XYZ file of N, CA and C in Angstrom:
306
model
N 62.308 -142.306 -19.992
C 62.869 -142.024 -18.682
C 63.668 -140.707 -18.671
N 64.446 -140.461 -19.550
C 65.133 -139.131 -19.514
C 64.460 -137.954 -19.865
N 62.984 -138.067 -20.528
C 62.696 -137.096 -20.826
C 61.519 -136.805 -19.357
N 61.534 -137.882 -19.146
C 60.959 -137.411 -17.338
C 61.767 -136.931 -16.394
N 63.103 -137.171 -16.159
C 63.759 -136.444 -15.718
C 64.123 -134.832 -16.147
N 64.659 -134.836 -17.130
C 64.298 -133.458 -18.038
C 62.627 -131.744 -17.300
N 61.501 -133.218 -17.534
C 60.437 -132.609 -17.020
C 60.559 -132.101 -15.976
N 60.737 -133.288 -14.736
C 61.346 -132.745 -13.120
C 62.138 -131.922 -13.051
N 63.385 -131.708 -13.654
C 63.767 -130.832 -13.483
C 63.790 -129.234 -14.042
N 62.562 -129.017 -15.008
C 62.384 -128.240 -15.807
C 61.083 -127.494 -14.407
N 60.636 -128.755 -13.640
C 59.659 -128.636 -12.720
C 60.085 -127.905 -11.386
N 61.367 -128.596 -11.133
C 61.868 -127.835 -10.136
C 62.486 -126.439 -10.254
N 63.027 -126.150 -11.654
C 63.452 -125.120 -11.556
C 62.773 -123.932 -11.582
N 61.349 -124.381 -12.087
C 60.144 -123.549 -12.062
C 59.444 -123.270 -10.260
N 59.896 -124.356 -9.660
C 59.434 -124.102 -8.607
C 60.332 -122.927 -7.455
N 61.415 -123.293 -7.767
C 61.898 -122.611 -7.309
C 61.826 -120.893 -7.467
N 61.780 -120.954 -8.797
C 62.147 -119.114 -9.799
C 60.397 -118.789 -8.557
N 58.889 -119.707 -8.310
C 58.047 -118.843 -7.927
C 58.311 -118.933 -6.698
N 59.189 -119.937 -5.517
C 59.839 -119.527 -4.412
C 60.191 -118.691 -3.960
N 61.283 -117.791 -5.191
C 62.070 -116.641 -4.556
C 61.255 -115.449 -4.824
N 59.987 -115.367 -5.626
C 59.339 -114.452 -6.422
C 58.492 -114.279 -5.038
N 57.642 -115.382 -4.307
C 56.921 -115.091 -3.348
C 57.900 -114.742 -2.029
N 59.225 -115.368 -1.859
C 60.050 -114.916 -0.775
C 60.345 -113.005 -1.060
N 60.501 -112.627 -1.919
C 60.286 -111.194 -2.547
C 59.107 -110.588 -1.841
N 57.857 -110.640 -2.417
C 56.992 -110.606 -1.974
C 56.452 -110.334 -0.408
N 56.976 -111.480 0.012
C 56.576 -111.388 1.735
C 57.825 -110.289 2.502
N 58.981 -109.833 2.030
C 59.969 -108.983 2.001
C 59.473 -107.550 2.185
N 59.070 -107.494 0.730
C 57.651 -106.499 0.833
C 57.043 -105.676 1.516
N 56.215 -107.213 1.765
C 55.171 -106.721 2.966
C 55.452 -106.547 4.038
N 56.894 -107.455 4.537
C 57.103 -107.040 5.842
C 57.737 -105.725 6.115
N 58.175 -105.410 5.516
C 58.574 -103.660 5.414
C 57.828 -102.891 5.380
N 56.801 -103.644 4.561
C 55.327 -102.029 4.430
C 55.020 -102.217 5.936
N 54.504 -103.438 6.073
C 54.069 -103.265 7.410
C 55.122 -102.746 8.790
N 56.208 -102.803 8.627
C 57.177 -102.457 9.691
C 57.244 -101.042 9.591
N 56.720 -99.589 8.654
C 56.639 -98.464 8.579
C 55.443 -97.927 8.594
N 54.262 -99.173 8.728
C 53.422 -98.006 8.815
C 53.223 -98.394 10.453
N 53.758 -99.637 11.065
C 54.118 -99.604 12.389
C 54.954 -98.523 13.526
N 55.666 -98.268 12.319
C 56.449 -96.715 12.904
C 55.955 -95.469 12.282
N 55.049 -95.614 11.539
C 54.368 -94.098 11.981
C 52.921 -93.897 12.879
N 52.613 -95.234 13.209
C 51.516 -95.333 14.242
C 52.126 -95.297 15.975
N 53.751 -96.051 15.919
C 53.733 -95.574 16.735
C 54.189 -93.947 16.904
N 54.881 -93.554 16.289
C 54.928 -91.933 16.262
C 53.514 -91.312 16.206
N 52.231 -91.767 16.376
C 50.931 -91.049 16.354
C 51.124 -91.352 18.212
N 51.356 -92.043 18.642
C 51.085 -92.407 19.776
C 51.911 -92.003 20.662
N 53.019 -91.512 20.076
C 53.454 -90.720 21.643
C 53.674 -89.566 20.828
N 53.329 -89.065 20.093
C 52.729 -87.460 19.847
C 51.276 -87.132 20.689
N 50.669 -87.923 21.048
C 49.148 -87.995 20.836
C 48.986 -87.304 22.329
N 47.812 -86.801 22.811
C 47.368 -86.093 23.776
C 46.879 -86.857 24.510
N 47.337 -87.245 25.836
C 45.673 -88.435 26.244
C 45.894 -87.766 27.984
N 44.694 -88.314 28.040
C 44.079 -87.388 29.303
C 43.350 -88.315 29.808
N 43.313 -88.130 31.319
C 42.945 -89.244 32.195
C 41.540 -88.671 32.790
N 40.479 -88.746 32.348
C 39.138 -88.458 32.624
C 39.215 -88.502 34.307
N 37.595 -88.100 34.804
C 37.363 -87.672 36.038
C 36.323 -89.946 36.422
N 36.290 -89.901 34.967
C 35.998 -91.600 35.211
C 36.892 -92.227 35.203
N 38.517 -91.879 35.564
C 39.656 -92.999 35.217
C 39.855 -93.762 34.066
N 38.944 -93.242 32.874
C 38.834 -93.920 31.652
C 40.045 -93.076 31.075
N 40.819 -93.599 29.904
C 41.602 -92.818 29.632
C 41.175 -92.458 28.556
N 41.011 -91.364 27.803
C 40.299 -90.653 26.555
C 41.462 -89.687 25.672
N 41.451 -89.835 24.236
C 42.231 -89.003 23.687
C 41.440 -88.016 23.257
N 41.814 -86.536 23.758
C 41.546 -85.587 23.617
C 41.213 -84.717 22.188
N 42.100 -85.090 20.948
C 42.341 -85.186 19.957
C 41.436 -85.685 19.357
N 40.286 -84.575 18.091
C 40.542 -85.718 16.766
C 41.125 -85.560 15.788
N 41.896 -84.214 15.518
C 42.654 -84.328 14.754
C 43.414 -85.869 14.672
N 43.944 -86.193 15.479
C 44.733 -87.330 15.658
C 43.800 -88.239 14.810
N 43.087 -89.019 14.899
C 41.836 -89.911 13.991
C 41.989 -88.972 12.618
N 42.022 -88.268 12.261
C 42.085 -87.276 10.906
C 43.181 -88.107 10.248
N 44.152 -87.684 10.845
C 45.609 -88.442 10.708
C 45.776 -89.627 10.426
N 45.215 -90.547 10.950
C 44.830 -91.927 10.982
C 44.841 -91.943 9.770
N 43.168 -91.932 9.098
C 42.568 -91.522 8.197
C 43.428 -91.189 7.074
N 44.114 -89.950 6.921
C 44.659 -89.582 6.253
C 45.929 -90.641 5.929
N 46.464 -90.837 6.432
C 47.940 -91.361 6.532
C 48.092 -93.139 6.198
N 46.971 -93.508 6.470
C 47.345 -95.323 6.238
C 47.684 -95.883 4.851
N 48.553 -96.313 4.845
C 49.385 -97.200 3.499
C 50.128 -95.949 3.296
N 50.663 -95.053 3.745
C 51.568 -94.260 3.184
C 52.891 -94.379 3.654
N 54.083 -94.514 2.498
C 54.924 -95.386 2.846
C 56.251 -94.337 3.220
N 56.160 -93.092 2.774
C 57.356 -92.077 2.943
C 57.236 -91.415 3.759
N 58.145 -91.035 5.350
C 57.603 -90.017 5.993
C 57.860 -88.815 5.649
N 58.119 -88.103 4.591
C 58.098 -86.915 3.886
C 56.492 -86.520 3.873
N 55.778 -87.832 3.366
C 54.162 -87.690 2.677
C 53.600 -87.556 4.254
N 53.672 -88.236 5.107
C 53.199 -88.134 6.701
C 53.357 -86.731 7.593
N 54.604 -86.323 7.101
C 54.718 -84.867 7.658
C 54.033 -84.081 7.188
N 53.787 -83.999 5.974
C 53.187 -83.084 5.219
C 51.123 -82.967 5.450
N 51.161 -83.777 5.385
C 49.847 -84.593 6.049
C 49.772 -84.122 7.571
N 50.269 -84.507 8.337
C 49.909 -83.622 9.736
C 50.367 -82.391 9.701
N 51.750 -81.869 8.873
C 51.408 -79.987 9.198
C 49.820 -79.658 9.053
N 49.431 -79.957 7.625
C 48.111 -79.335 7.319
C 47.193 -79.896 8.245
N 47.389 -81.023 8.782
C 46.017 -81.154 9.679
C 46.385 -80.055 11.078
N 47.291 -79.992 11.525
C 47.821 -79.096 12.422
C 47.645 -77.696 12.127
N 47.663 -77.430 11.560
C 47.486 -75.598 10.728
C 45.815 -75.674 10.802
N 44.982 -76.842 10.088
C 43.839 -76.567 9.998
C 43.386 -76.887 11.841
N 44.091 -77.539 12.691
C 43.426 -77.376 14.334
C 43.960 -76.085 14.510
N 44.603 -75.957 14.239
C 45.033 -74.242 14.942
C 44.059 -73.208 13.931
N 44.082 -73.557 13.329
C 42.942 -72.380 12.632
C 41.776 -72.359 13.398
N 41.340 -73.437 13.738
C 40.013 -73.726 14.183
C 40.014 -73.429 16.144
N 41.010 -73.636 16.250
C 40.954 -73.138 17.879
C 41.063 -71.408 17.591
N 42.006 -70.946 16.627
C 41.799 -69.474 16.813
C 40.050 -68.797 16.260
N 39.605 -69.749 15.544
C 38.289 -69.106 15.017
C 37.395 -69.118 16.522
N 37.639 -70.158 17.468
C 36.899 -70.327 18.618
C 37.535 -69.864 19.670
N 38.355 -68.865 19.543
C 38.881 -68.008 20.346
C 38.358 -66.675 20.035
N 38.594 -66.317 18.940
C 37.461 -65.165 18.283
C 36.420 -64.823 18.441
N 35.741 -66.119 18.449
C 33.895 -66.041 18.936
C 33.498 -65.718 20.241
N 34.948 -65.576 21.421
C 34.891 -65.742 22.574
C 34.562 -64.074 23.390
């Protein structure tokens, strides 16, 4: 009998130590996910959108989708800025090359 008690509680204390290990865990994730929530919404009211001649609303942008692309699971906005200058430098390059041709 005591060494079943012993067990149980050798049981519970094990249960617990992977309790707080998975409460950790979901901590985590809810943070990853709560930043890359705030840099999607910062894509979205940066973003260009334009109200077509069909009342459809269309984003003008693909850089913006580049960004997307580029940027998901990235957890520092240091790494996000850096990431849209260059996509930004490379649209402006590309509107001046098609200004050139003009």
């Amino acid at each position: 009998p005591q060494s079943t008690m012993a067990d149980e509680g050798n049981r519970a204390q094990a249960l617990e130590k992977e309790r707080e290990r998975m409460m950790e865990d979901f901590k985590k994730q809810k943070e990853k996910i709560i930043k890359v929530g705030l840099l999607a919404m910062a894509l979205l009211v940066d973003s260009e959108v334009r109200i077509g001649s069909d009342k459809f609303v269309t984003q003008s942008d693909q850089a913006q989708a580049e960004l997307v692309k580029h940027t998901v699971g990235l957890v520092k906005l240091e790494d996000f800025k850096k990431i849209r200058a260059n996509l930004d430098k490379k649209r402006q390059e590309e509107i001046e090359r098609e200004l050139s041709k003009s």
